[in-house]
Rosetta silent file (secondary structure, phi, psi, omega in degrees, C-alpha in Angstrom):
SEQUENCE: MLHSHHPYEALTPDVVIDCVESVGLLSDARIFPLNSYENRVYQVGIEDAEPLIAKFYRPGRWSDAQILEEHAFTLELAAAEIPVVAPLEFDGRTLMESAGFRFALFPRRGGRQVELDNFEHLEQVGTMLGRIHAIGAARPFAHRPALTLQHFARDSREFILAGDFLPRENREAYATVTAHIIDTIAPLFEREWQTLRLHGDCHSGNFLWRDDTPWFVDLDDCLTGPAIQDIWMLLSGSRAEQTAYLDAVIEGYETFARFDPQQLQLVEPLRCLRQMHHAAWLARRWQDPAFPLAFPWFNTPRYWAEHILALREQQSALLEPPLTLGAL
SCORE:     score description
SCORE:     0.000 S_00000001
   1 L     0.000  147.187  150.835 -130.954   59.201 -116.747 S_00000001
   2 L  -100.832  153.881 -174.166 -128.948   59.028 -113.345 S_00000001
   3 L  -120.848  144.891 -162.205 -130.087   60.958 -110.608 S_00000001
   4 L   -86.883   -6.670  178.689 -127.999   62.771 -108.133 S_00000001
   5 L  -103.791   99.918 -171.438 -130.085   61.822 -105.217 S_00000001
   6 L  -155.470  160.716 -163.413 -130.595   58.302 -104.033 S_00000001
   7 L   -55.829  -20.368 -176.034 -130.423   56.506 -100.480 S_00000001
   8 L   -90.606  -19.949 -174.473 -126.597   55.644 -100.696 S_00000001
   9 L   -24.773  -43.871 -174.003 -125.186   58.792 -101.866 S_00000001
  10 L   -64.165  -23.766 -154.090 -123.980   59.392  -98.295 S_00000001
  11 L   -88.579   65.301  168.786 -122.394   55.994  -97.819 S_00000001
  12 L   -57.632  168.122 -153.675 -118.644   56.856  -98.744 S_00000001
  13 H   -88.943  -29.974  179.909 -115.961   54.520  -98.241 S_00000001
  14 H   -75.755  -36.478  153.229 -114.808   56.613  -95.039 S_00000001
  15 H   -26.285  -54.862 -167.174 -118.444   56.188  -93.847 S_00000001
  16 H   -67.261  -57.200 -178.134 -118.158   52.574  -94.370 S_00000001
  17 H   -68.927  -27.982  178.921 -114.990   52.224  -92.282 S_00000001
  18 H   -63.110  -53.660  177.362 -116.508   54.498  -89.542 S_00000001
  19 H   -44.550  -65.372 -176.102 -119.534   52.368  -89.383 S_00000001
  20 H   -55.657  -52.921 -178.030 -117.521   49.009  -88.793 S_00000001
  21 H   -57.480  -19.294 -175.946 -115.124   50.694  -86.235 S_00000001
  22 H   -51.881  -35.067 -170.510 -118.385   51.836  -84.367 S_00000001
  23 L   -82.822   -1.928  173.842 -118.778   48.189  -83.005 S_00000001
  24 L   100.950    7.413  165.880 -115.224   48.375  -81.618 S_00000001
  25 L   -87.000  175.339  174.009 -113.296   46.933  -84.586 S_00000001
  26 L  -145.097  115.265  170.102 -110.328   48.521  -86.343 S_00000001
  27 E   -61.642  148.456  172.303 -110.359   48.428  -90.120 S_00000001
  28 E   -90.967   -3.117 -167.322 -107.205   48.068  -92.230 S_00000001
  29 E    80.960  -25.322 -176.617 -108.968   50.465  -94.761 S_00000001
  30 E   -50.929  101.812  167.160 -109.043   47.700  -97.357 S_00000001
  31 E  -124.477  154.222 -168.014 -112.652   47.852  -98.538 S_00000001
  32 E  -132.901  102.150  156.669 -114.052   45.628 -101.827 S_00000001
  33 E   -50.913  148.299  169.620 -117.581   46.169 -102.961 S_00000001
  34 L  -116.173  168.615 -175.236 -119.843   43.050 -103.892 S_00000001
  35 L   -78.395   92.715 -179.288 -122.407   42.663 -106.066 S_00000001
  36 L  -140.185  133.606 -169.602 -125.170   43.913 -104.360 S_00000001
  37 L  -120.334  -44.516  172.700 -128.044   46.020 -105.623 S_00000001
  38 L   -59.010  -69.758  175.446 -130.957   46.153 -103.032 S_00000001
  39 L   -93.476 -160.076  172.367 -128.587   46.751 -100.488 S_00000001
  40 E  -127.655  128.796 -167.481 -124.698   47.780 -100.287 S_00000001
  41 E  -133.831  139.649  179.927 -122.555   44.896  -99.381 S_00000001
  42 E  -141.955  146.745  155.968 -118.546   45.388  -98.832 S_00000001
  43 E  -103.986  130.895 -176.845 -115.726   43.132  -97.631 S_00000001
  44 E  -112.679  140.130  179.040 -113.837   45.240  -95.171 S_00000001
  45 E   -74.869  131.288  161.476 -110.399   44.531  -94.078 S_00000001
  46 E  -110.890  153.254 -166.892 -109.894   44.184  -90.241 S_00000001
  47 L   -77.236  149.714  173.747 -106.498   44.538  -88.361 S_00000001
  48 L    52.260   21.319 -166.976 -105.002   41.332  -87.260 S_00000001
  49 L  -162.358  166.984 -179.427 -108.155   39.269  -88.243 S_00000001
  50 L   -67.537  133.086  168.708 -110.237   37.876  -91.279 S_00000001
  51 L   -44.882  150.688  170.127 -112.116   40.407  -93.290 S_00000001
  52 E   -99.941  166.220  174.605 -115.740   40.814  -92.551 S_00000001
  53 E  -104.206  120.750 -178.904 -118.727   41.427  -94.869 S_00000001
  54 E  -101.401  139.665 -157.641 -120.537   44.686  -93.972 S_00000001
  55 E  -145.530  108.491  176.652 -124.114   44.591  -95.307 S_00000001
  56 E  -103.377  100.137  176.042 -125.961   48.266  -95.226 S_00000001
  57 L   -34.155  120.478 -174.698 -129.759   48.028  -95.478 S_00000001
  58 L   -69.017  124.878  161.176 -131.303   50.279  -98.311 S_00000001
  59 L   -39.734  146.941 -165.399 -133.428   52.880  -96.145 S_00000001
  60 L    46.198   14.021  178.154 -136.799   52.445  -95.933 S_00000001
  61 L   -81.003  -77.039 -163.677 -137.069   49.003  -97.302 S_00000001
  62 L   -94.932  126.988  165.344 -137.288   46.897  -94.028 S_00000001
  63 L   -75.512  165.270  179.489 -138.322   48.168  -90.747 S_00000001
  64 H   -60.374  -27.003 -175.307 -136.119   47.297  -87.737 S_00000001
  65 H   -76.907  -32.175  170.920 -138.234   44.439  -86.440 S_00000001
  66 H   -69.106  -41.434  169.726 -138.421   42.787  -90.098 S_00000001
  67 H   -49.845  -52.330 -173.532 -134.492   43.077  -90.096 S_00000001
  68 H   -72.684  -45.330 -171.017 -134.190   41.638  -86.561 S_00000001
  69 H   -75.270  -31.747  170.285 -136.605   38.951  -87.123 S_00000001
  70 H   -60.600  -43.166  175.306 -134.490   37.762  -90.444 S_00000001
  71 H   -64.695  -36.032  166.136 -131.677   37.837  -88.135 S_00000001
  72 H   -60.895  -50.974  174.184 -133.165   35.886  -85.361 S_00000001
  73 H   -57.367  -32.751 -178.919 -134.209   33.044  -88.136 S_00000001
  74 H   -58.849  -62.255 -177.766 -130.710   32.910  -89.434 S_00000001
  75 H   -54.707  -34.318  170.677 -129.322   32.731  -86.104 S_00000001
  76 H   -53.495  -43.284  157.941 -131.816   30.044  -85.271 S_00000001
  77 H   -56.910  -60.307 -178.229 -130.815   28.018  -88.398 S_00000001
  78 H   -49.852  -43.716 -176.031 -127.012   28.367  -87.404 S_00000001
  79 L   -63.948  -30.488  177.324 -127.793   27.023  -83.820 S_00000001
  80 L   -88.934   17.256 -177.850 -129.343   23.970  -85.459 S_00000001
  81 L    63.641   10.167 -178.715 -126.160   23.597  -87.311 S_00000001
  82 L   -89.638  167.285 -150.460 -127.211   24.145  -90.782 S_00000001
  83 L   -92.555  118.756 -169.600 -124.869   25.953  -92.924 S_00000001
  84 E  -143.518  150.265  165.183 -126.316   29.463  -93.191 S_00000001
  85 L   -94.157  105.269  179.151 -123.922   32.835  -93.084 S_00000001
  86 L   -88.535  150.491  167.758 -125.458   34.161  -89.652 S_00000001
  87 L   -72.275  142.259 -164.446 -125.022   37.999  -88.678 S_00000001
  88 L   -89.605  160.041  160.201 -122.179   38.295  -86.015 S_00000001
  89 L  -109.654  151.388 -179.868 -123.256   39.996  -82.611 S_00000001
  90 L  -143.212  115.304 -167.318 -121.822   42.932  -80.662 S_00000001
  91 L    55.478   29.986  160.813 -122.978   43.414  -77.166 S_00000001
  92 L   106.153    4.153  179.975 -126.062   41.130  -77.807 S_00000001
  93 L  -105.038  138.671  167.451 -126.798   43.233  -81.050 S_00000001
  94 L  -106.735  -31.142 -173.213 -126.900   41.909  -84.866 S_00000001
  95 L  -117.340  140.203  174.792 -128.156   45.445  -86.525 S_00000001
  96 E  -121.718  159.154 -165.756 -126.546   48.302  -85.906 S_00000001
  97 E  -137.712  123.380 -179.194 -126.822   52.056  -86.575 S_00000001
  98 E  -153.742  131.468  170.102 -124.183   54.716  -87.649 S_00000001
  99 L    62.518   25.926  165.199 -124.011   57.800  -89.824 S_00000001
 100 L    84.460   33.729 -160.875 -127.873   57.304  -90.472 S_00000001
 101 E  -153.806  116.931  169.177 -127.162   53.659  -92.002 S_00000001
 102 E   -84.605  158.999  176.453 -128.579   50.384  -90.389 S_00000001
 103 E  -178.482  145.930  175.537 -125.863   47.492  -91.207 S_00000001
 104 E  -127.110 -172.915 -166.715 -124.980   44.693  -90.173 S_00000001
 105 E  -123.128  139.764  168.779 -121.487   42.467  -89.930 S_00000001
 106 E  -136.010  160.403  160.910 -121.066   39.013  -91.190 S_00000001
 107 E   -54.105  139.659  178.082 -118.314   36.313  -91.409 S_00000001
 108 L   -80.045  103.588 -174.993 -116.671   36.182  -94.586 S_00000001
 109 L  -120.240  148.139 -177.790 -117.009   32.540  -96.519 S_00000001
 110 L  -113.737 -175.454 -170.946 -115.711   31.774  -99.724 S_00000001
 111 L   167.250 -163.290  174.141 -116.934   28.963 -102.293 S_00000001
 112 E  -148.238  173.351 -160.898 -118.038   28.251 -105.420 S_00000001
 113 L   -81.358  143.083  171.272 -121.383   28.192 -107.006 S_00000001
 114 L   -67.779  131.652 -173.510 -123.570   25.232 -106.492 S_00000001
 115 L   -88.804  111.111 -179.786 -124.151   23.197 -109.885 S_00000001
 116 L   -88.285    7.458 -178.332 -127.958   22.995 -110.146 S_00000001
 117 L  -100.478    4.641 -170.297 -127.685   20.378 -113.057 S_00000001
 118 L   -98.482  129.343 -165.553 -125.642   18.266 -110.511 S_00000001
 119 H   -83.658  -40.367 -179.700 -128.120   15.566 -108.986 S_00000001
 120 H   -62.061  -30.767  175.925 -125.625   15.074 -105.949 S_00000001
 121 H   -64.253  -50.007 -172.871 -125.531   18.998 -105.323 S_00000001
 122 H   -67.288  -51.415 -178.830 -129.219   19.236 -105.829 S_00000001
 123 H   -46.484  -43.840  164.531 -130.120   16.438 -103.315 S_00000001
 124 H   -46.846  -49.773  172.933 -127.772   18.086 -100.889 S_00000001
 125 H   -54.807  -67.080  161.637 -129.761   21.144 -101.410 S_00000001
 126 H   -33.458  -51.099 -172.360 -133.090   19.222 -100.812 S_00000001
 127 H   -55.074  -69.948  174.788 -131.645   17.924  -97.719 S_00000001
 128 H   -56.202  -30.693  174.690 -130.765   21.369  -96.096 S_00000001
 129 H   -66.105  -38.331 -175.054 -134.076   22.922  -97.544 S_00000001
 130 H   -76.770  -36.438  179.116 -135.991   20.140  -95.611 S_00000001
 131 H   -72.268  -27.381  144.310 -134.191   20.977  -92.418 S_00000001
 132 H   -17.179  -82.542 -166.087 -134.753   24.451  -93.225 S_00000001
 133 H   -70.017  -23.092  169.519 -138.269   24.078  -93.547 S_00000001
 134 H   -76.114  -26.508 -170.954 -138.803   21.656  -90.320 S_00000001
 135 H   -93.735  -37.162 -157.347 -137.242   24.465  -88.275 S_00000001
 136 H   -80.072  -22.155  175.274 -139.055   27.168  -90.185 S_00000001
 137 L   -86.306  -11.533  172.976 -142.778   25.415  -89.583 S_00000001
 138 L   -82.394  -17.586  158.394 -142.378   25.380  -86.036 S_00000001
 139 L  -143.235  165.637 -176.165 -143.360   29.132  -85.521 S_00000001
 140 L   -94.506  148.667  175.669 -144.755   31.782  -87.711 S_00000001
 141 L   -58.469  152.516 -174.501 -142.942   35.132  -88.666 S_00000001
 142 L  -108.654  -27.038 -144.137 -144.469   38.267  -86.648 S_00000001
 143 L  -149.732  -26.652 -168.549 -143.155   40.837  -88.780 S_00000001
 144 L   -91.852  157.139 -164.838 -141.844   39.654  -92.255 S_00000001
 145 L   -71.666  166.036 -170.606 -144.100   39.916  -95.493 S_00000001
 146 E  -112.087  149.501  165.289 -146.169   37.036  -96.691 S_00000001
 147 L   -77.232   90.702  163.102 -145.634   35.719 -100.444 S_00000001
 148 L  -113.745  165.549  178.400 -148.996   37.177 -102.039 S_00000001
 149 H   -83.727  -13.303  178.741 -150.547   37.777 -105.415 S_00000001
 150 H   -63.252  -72.270 -141.882 -151.436   41.433 -104.319 S_00000001
 151 H   -81.132  -35.096  177.546 -147.907   42.354 -103.608 S_00000001
 152 H   -79.761  -29.296 -177.141 -146.027   40.302 -106.341 S_00000001
 153 H  -118.807  -59.670 -162.436 -148.324   40.643 -109.413 S_00000001
 154 H   -53.420  -60.394 -172.808 -151.255   43.017 -108.832 S_00000001
 155 H   -56.544  -43.080 -161.813 -148.925   45.915 -107.188 S_00000001
 156 H   -78.295  -22.278  173.763 -146.208   45.194 -109.428 S_00000001
 157 H   -70.530  -38.624 -167.648 -148.601   45.559 -112.648 S_00000001
 158 H   -85.998   -7.866 -174.938 -150.134   48.688 -111.406 S_00000001
 159 H   -81.904  -41.784 -168.615 -146.666   50.479 -110.534 S_00000001
 160 H   -73.854  -34.355 -168.269 -145.415   49.858 -114.294 S_00000001
 161 H   -74.763  -23.521 -173.947 -148.979   50.876 -115.828 S_00000001
 162 L   -87.254   -1.141  175.398 -149.063   54.266 -113.523 S_00000001
 163 L  -107.460 -161.764  168.807 -145.331   55.248 -114.679 S_00000001
 164 L  -122.338   56.048  155.444 -143.708   56.030 -117.975 S_00000001
 165 L   -85.693  -33.774 -170.109 -141.732   53.004 -118.573 S_00000001
 166 L   -86.016  124.852  178.449 -143.602   51.127 -120.932 S_00000001
 167 L   -49.035  145.540 -170.446 -143.334   52.333 -124.612 S_00000001
 168 L   -73.179   -2.832  167.886 -146.617   53.245 -125.931 S_00000001
 169 L   -81.093  -23.178 -179.513 -146.710   50.514 -128.495 S_00000001
 170 L   -85.831  -19.075 -154.489 -146.279   47.942 -125.672 S_00000001
 171 H   -72.450  -31.249  172.241 -148.522   49.334 -123.281 S_00000001
 172 H   -69.536  -58.694 -174.576 -152.037   47.563 -124.284 S_00000001
 173 H   -43.170  -56.911  179.334 -149.910   44.333 -124.719 S_00000001
 174 H   -51.052  -63.495 -168.918 -148.558   44.495 -121.329 S_00000001
 175 H   -60.303  -43.429 -179.983 -151.805   45.515 -119.389 S_00000001
 176 H   -50.659  -51.735  174.464 -153.712   42.463 -121.636 S_00000001
 177 H   -66.096  -40.211 -176.646 -151.177   39.658 -120.629 S_00000001
 178 H   -82.989  -17.841 -174.874 -150.716   40.485 -117.109 S_00000001
 179 H   -73.466  -28.811  171.407 -154.161   41.074 -116.502 S_00000001
 180 H   -60.575  -48.684 -174.851 -154.862   37.419 -117.858 S_00000001
 181 H   -60.945  -59.273  163.780 -152.195   35.709 -115.876 S_00000001
 182 H    -9.938  -73.730 -168.245 -153.572   37.621 -112.785 S_00000001
 183 H   -66.320  -23.780  178.247 -156.895   36.337 -113.568 S_00000001
 184 H   -78.033  -46.900 -165.443 -155.851   32.591 -114.333 S_00000001
 185 H   -93.763    1.726  169.211 -153.669   31.865 -111.417 S_00000001
 186 L   -49.031  -52.514  168.123 -155.835   33.906 -108.846 S_00000001
 187 L   -37.422  -56.003  174.857 -158.086   30.908 -107.978 S_00000001
 188 H   -42.757  -55.628 -176.625 -154.784   29.037 -106.867 S_00000001
 189 H   -75.142    4.020  166.896 -153.646   31.785 -104.648 S_00000001
 190 H   -99.751    4.104  176.966 -157.133   31.754 -102.748 S_00000001
 191 L   -65.797  147.789  149.787 -156.298   28.005 -101.532 S_00000001
 192 L   -73.576   81.223  167.881 -155.421   27.529  -98.111 S_00000001
 193 L   -73.791  142.106  155.648 -151.836   26.414  -98.717 S_00000001
 194 L   -52.564  120.347  167.343 -149.690   25.447  -95.599 S_00000001
 195 L  -124.813  166.157 -172.907 -147.141   28.064  -95.100 S_00000001
 196 E  -161.974  157.337  174.745 -144.043   28.412  -93.063 S_00000001
 197 E   -51.922  126.410 -175.906 -140.971   30.670  -92.715 S_00000001
 198 L  -124.718  170.434  175.595 -138.827   30.320  -95.963 S_00000001
 199 L   -77.259  -39.340  174.967 -135.594   31.493  -97.216 S_00000001
 200 L   101.162  -31.490  175.038 -137.591   33.192  -99.888 S_00000001
 201 L  -136.171   45.685 -156.822 -134.901   33.387 -102.597 S_00000001
 202 L   -72.337   61.542  166.443 -133.464   30.148 -103.366 S_00000001
 203 L   -96.712  164.766 -173.199 -131.647   30.903 -106.760 S_00000001
 204 H   -61.124  -19.003  167.386 -128.281   29.729 -107.575 S_00000001
 205 H   -66.346  -27.419 -159.392 -126.591   33.310 -106.303 S_00000001
 206 H  -120.783   37.383  157.210 -127.626   32.751 -102.943 S_00000001
 207 E  -120.752  155.785  170.801 -125.898   29.584 -102.551 S_00000001
 208 E  -141.211  133.547  171.691 -122.229   28.697 -101.964 S_00000001
 209 E   -92.702  125.182  169.178 -120.527   25.101 -102.266 S_00000001
 210 E  -147.084  151.694  168.775 -118.012   24.928  -99.642 S_00000001
 211 L    63.364   25.183 -176.479 -116.957   21.898  -97.499 S_00000001
 212 L    72.478    1.965 -161.864 -118.843   19.360  -99.824 S_00000001
 213 E  -134.709  152.315  178.152 -121.904   21.047  -98.538 S_00000001
 214 E   -84.110  152.103 -165.015 -124.340   23.813  -99.662 S_00000001
 215 E  -128.813  124.657  171.954 -124.104   27.218  -97.823 S_00000001
 216 E   -98.223  112.552 -171.239 -127.151   29.356  -97.675 S_00000001
 217 L  -122.516  161.896  175.994 -126.390   33.003  -97.726 S_00000001
 218 L    59.553   78.528  163.362 -128.585   36.329  -97.721 S_00000001
 219 L   -84.955   41.068 -165.515 -132.094   35.738  -96.184 S_00000001
 220 L   -81.100   -7.604 -166.258 -132.756   39.320  -96.851 S_00000001
 221 L  -111.076   23.828 -173.260 -135.763   38.385  -98.678 S_00000001
 222 L   -59.217  143.188  174.857 -137.150   35.516  -95.995 S_00000001
 223 L  -162.271  176.396  176.657 -140.829   35.524  -95.893 S_00000001
 224 E   -77.937  109.886 -175.776 -144.009   33.568  -95.261 S_00000001
 225 E  -160.737 -170.902  167.708 -145.115   31.105  -97.962 S_00000001
 226 L   -72.546  128.172  176.381 -145.580   27.581  -99.253 S_00000001
 227 H   -24.326  -40.670 -171.949 -142.818   25.194  -99.360 S_00000001
 228 H   -77.935  -33.550  170.751 -142.406   25.099 -103.280 S_00000001
 229 H   -23.647  -36.587 -171.079 -141.463   28.806 -103.071 S_00000001
 230 H   -97.852  -11.707 -174.877 -137.918   27.478 -101.911 S_00000001
 231 L  -106.974  -44.171 -159.310 -137.802   24.511 -104.688 S_00000001
 232 H   -51.637  -38.728 -167.664 -139.531   26.041 -107.818 S_00000001
 233 H   -90.845    0.268 -174.717 -136.097   28.042 -108.813 S_00000001
 234 H   -96.811   -6.955  170.208 -134.016   25.349 -108.370 S_00000001
 235 L   -71.608  124.058  170.709 -135.994   23.832 -111.637 S_00000001
 236 L  -157.928  157.891  161.787 -134.758   24.702 -115.068 S_00000001
 237 L   104.704 -171.554 -169.754 -134.657   23.086 -118.830 S_00000001
 238 L   -79.131  163.639 -166.102 -137.297   21.106 -120.458 S_00000001
 239 H   -64.546  -31.337  173.897 -140.179   19.255 -118.288 S_00000001
 240 H   -46.092  -60.029  163.911 -138.164   16.219 -118.456 S_00000001
 241 H   -56.808  -43.785  176.369 -135.242   17.880 -116.908 S_00000001
 242 H   -59.678  -54.500 -178.407 -137.370   19.803 -114.415 S_00000001
 243 H   -58.826  -49.857 -173.406 -138.906   16.450 -113.094 S_00000001
 244 H   -58.413  -29.307  178.740 -135.510   14.492 -112.725 S_00000001
 245 H   -49.397  -71.075  175.515 -134.405   17.814 -110.951 S_00000001
 246 H   -34.749  -37.571 -178.728 -137.335   17.839 -108.817 S_00000001
 247 H   -81.133  -16.575 -167.896 -136.954   14.115 -107.614 S_00000001
 248 H   -93.328  -27.220  164.095 -133.606   14.715 -106.690 S_00000001
 249 H   -58.773  -58.623 -179.139 -134.357   17.742 -104.296 S_00000001
 250 H   -39.412  -46.738  176.003 -137.444   15.949 -103.129 S_00000001
 251 H   -46.699  -55.861 -179.463 -135.364   13.022 -102.221 S_00000001
 252 H   -71.359  -54.725  165.246 -133.191   14.965  -99.966 S_00000001
 253 H   -15.243  -59.482 -165.056 -135.972   16.989  -98.831 S_00000001
 254 L   -99.189   19.244  143.877 -138.253   14.778  -97.528 S_00000001
 255 L   -40.064  -46.434  167.521 -135.410   13.283  -95.195 S_00000001
 256 L   -82.003  -53.267 -141.739 -136.563   16.186  -92.863 S_00000001
 257 L  -146.327  130.331 -172.234 -139.636   17.506  -94.149 S_00000001
 258 L   -83.109  116.655  167.441 -142.992   16.158  -95.725 S_00000001
 259 L   -94.115  145.483 -177.060 -143.566   17.821  -99.126 S_00000001
 260 L   -98.485   99.502 -174.908 -147.053   18.247 -100.342 S_00000001
 261 H   -50.554  -40.655 -176.162 -147.028   17.314 -104.422 S_00000001
 262 H   -47.134  -18.456  165.066 -150.244   19.232 -104.763 S_00000001
 263 H   -61.259  -20.680 -164.157 -147.947   22.441 -104.526 S_00000001
 264 H   -60.444  -35.493  179.844 -146.457   21.544 -107.567 S_00000001
 265 H   -55.782  -13.898  171.881 -149.481   23.395 -109.148 S_00000001
 266 H  -108.998   27.325 -174.681 -147.777   26.806 -108.277 S_00000001
 267 H   -85.611  -31.794 -161.139 -144.661   26.219 -109.902 S_00000001
 268 H  -102.306  -29.794 -173.921 -145.355   27.902 -113.289 S_00000001
 269 H   -68.416  -37.986  170.199 -147.987   30.742 -111.451 S_00000001
 270 H   -40.180  -52.284 -169.535 -144.631   31.268 -109.171 S_00000001
 271 H   -64.427  -61.775  170.380 -142.415   31.591 -112.163 S_00000001
 272 H   -23.768  -81.814  174.888 -145.296   34.500 -113.373 S_00000001
 273 H   -30.482  -57.984  166.329 -144.822   36.367 -110.043 S_00000001
 274 H   -37.006  -63.491 -170.065 -141.125   36.261 -110.332 S_00000001
 275 H   -69.747  -45.991 -173.369 -141.053   37.910 -113.795 S_00000001
 276 H   -63.936  -33.629  179.473 -143.671   40.449 -113.215 S_00000001
 277 H   -82.994  -31.024 -176.309 -142.057   41.466 -109.874 S_00000001
 278 H   -76.162  -22.044  171.148 -138.591   41.538 -110.940 S_00000001
 279 H   -82.020  -22.538 -178.516 -139.510   44.226 -113.772 S_00000001
 280 H   -86.520  -29.141  172.123 -141.455   46.265 -111.431 S_00000001
 281 H   -47.212  -43.767 -164.904 -138.350   45.952 -108.777 S_00000001
 282 H   -62.446  -44.361  175.002 -135.923   47.357 -111.652 S_00000001
 283 H   -67.933  -42.350  167.726 -138.332   50.278 -112.120 S_00000001
 284 H   -59.070  -24.172 -166.600 -138.738   51.139 -108.480 S_00000001
 285 L  -111.781   23.325 -170.880 -134.932   51.398 -107.915 S_00000001
 286 L   -72.583  -46.211 -176.284 -134.348   52.890 -111.532 S_00000001
 287 L   -63.367  -17.109  168.824 -133.484   56.428 -109.613 S_00000001
 288 L   -73.524  112.372  175.287 -130.661   54.502 -107.878 S_00000001
 289 L   -42.188  -32.288  179.180 -127.594   55.101 -110.144 S_00000001
 290 H   -47.944  -41.515  175.793 -126.520   51.888 -109.265 S_00000001
 291 H   -61.413  -55.423 -175.824 -129.590   50.347 -111.446 S_00000001
 292 H   -82.994  -22.707  153.450 -128.889   51.799 -114.742 S_00000001
 293 H   -55.157  -35.235 -173.723 -125.293   50.905 -114.581 S_00000001
 294 H   -69.484  -58.001 -163.761 -126.079   47.488 -113.603 S_00000001
 295 L  -124.664   69.417 -172.023 -129.082   46.806 -115.952 S_00000001
 296 L   -83.743   -0.212  170.326 -128.609   49.155 -118.896 S_00000001
 297 L   -74.156  -18.503 -173.510 -130.781   46.853 -121.185 S_00000001
 298 L   -80.882  158.252 -178.685 -133.730   47.587 -118.905 S_00000001
 299 L    80.588   -4.934 -174.059 -136.303   50.225 -119.801 S_00000001
 300 L   -93.042  147.350  171.635 -135.573   50.028 -123.623 S_00000001
 301 H   -22.016  -63.594 -174.819 -138.223   49.072 -126.435 S_00000001
 302 H   -57.494  -51.221  179.870 -136.366   45.741 -126.803 S_00000001
 303 H   -47.242  -42.460 -162.452 -136.494   44.935 -122.988 S_00000001
 304 H   -87.799  -26.123  173.096 -140.169   45.528 -122.986 S_00000001
 305 H   -65.526  -55.753 -145.386 -140.991   43.457 -126.237 S_00000001
 306 H   -89.601  -33.800  161.943 -139.037   40.654 -124.754 S_00000001
 307 H   -63.467  -37.428  157.965 -140.523   40.852 -121.332 S_00000001
 308 H   -47.399  -58.628  167.671 -143.824   40.714 -123.095 S_00000001
 309 H   -68.158  -17.179  173.179 -143.135   37.891 -124.961 S_00000001
 310 H   -67.409  -36.495 -173.493 -141.572   35.985 -121.925 S_00000001
 311 H   -66.229  -48.035  170.260 -145.006   36.759 -120.317 S_00000001
 312 H   -44.849  -44.110  177.744 -146.849   35.190 -123.110 S_00000001
 313 H   -64.116  -26.826 -176.031 -144.826   32.207 -122.920 S_00000001
 314 H   -90.144  -32.882  155.529 -145.737   31.823 -119.249 S_00000001
 315 H   -39.210  -49.461  168.475 -149.084   32.349 -120.252 S_00000001
 316 H   -76.677  -22.876 -177.182 -149.208   29.329 -122.230 S_00000001
 317 H   -69.480  -52.473 -170.188 -146.826   27.404 -119.646 S_00000001
 318 L   -47.091  -23.373 -164.752 -150.104   27.855 -117.171 S_00000001
 319 L  -102.694   13.929 -173.175 -152.332   25.701 -119.468 S_00000001
 320 L  -105.560  140.860 -173.603 -149.687   22.850 -119.388 S_00000001
 321 L   -66.687  136.139  168.075 -150.280   19.934 -116.661 S_00000001
 322 L   -44.756  143.255 -170.126 -148.433   20.616 -113.615 S_00000001
 323 L   -64.775  157.583  170.676 -144.876   18.712 -113.186 S_00000001
 324 L  -111.105  163.326  158.516 -145.442   15.372 -111.198 S_00000001
 325 L   -72.493  147.560 -177.424 -142.787   13.649 -108.953 S_00000001
 326 L   -90.962  -69.384 -176.205 -141.279   10.928 -111.244 S_00000001
 327 L   -92.538  -14.754 -163.401 -139.278    7.956 -109.620 S_00000001
 328 L   -90.274    0.000    0.000 -140.382    8.904 -106.195 S_00000001
């Protein structure tokens, strides 16, 4: 069901143009929406200049301090000549507000998708991650969130069970499998892992391959956590394939930062957290009309049956020995 009230209902094309022009630019009125659901992102044409990317932050999600800390981290990485797409400054500001929306402007960067089954690409991604983590370890975040079992798993589970999303016939199965997963992985998250400032959401959609280099885009989910959080999403396929991909990433990574192989115990637990958190994220945003349009398969009996099956498969994966570094 679509709802008439949502955070972006007032963000019309005219408002987008007015916001961009509020910093002193002149738009040519060409607007192209880009794929983004948590925020709203547009390519906006600028008179006598390259188009810019305008990102409108979802109201109520991050505080100003959290957004500014994201920007500061990105600018810190850019200053170290790490290929990241950093926000532009206007009169010393990167976060602007107009018409009730907070927004930032970014340069447009083209490129193609990084090939995560290409060992050369993976090694270069690992090299850049090592550089990012070397800088990320220099000081802590003061305002950004931390990767915790409570937020990603327990809160997600509680939100799903408190709502009317689950079909009655799937409710007990979901409650049982998620409780078992949380109980199984809780001891690992009680350990004192070394943590640092991370990109936080290193999946293939957040890289661009440009000038023979992986560019990191969208640090909207940057957080504090163990280094493996920025590595495990690069691994897929069979155990042998994951080991080979891991070796390629770590070979590049350790040029600039040391990787603790003990953190490989967290790969499958982190995969569990992402699955649980993603389902709850969709549920939390379901009143935003963009979500039913983009994810029509969510909140159907088939979706929940498949989600529970995937969680049961993860439950089994937790029983397997953790990955190990192969040739290194």
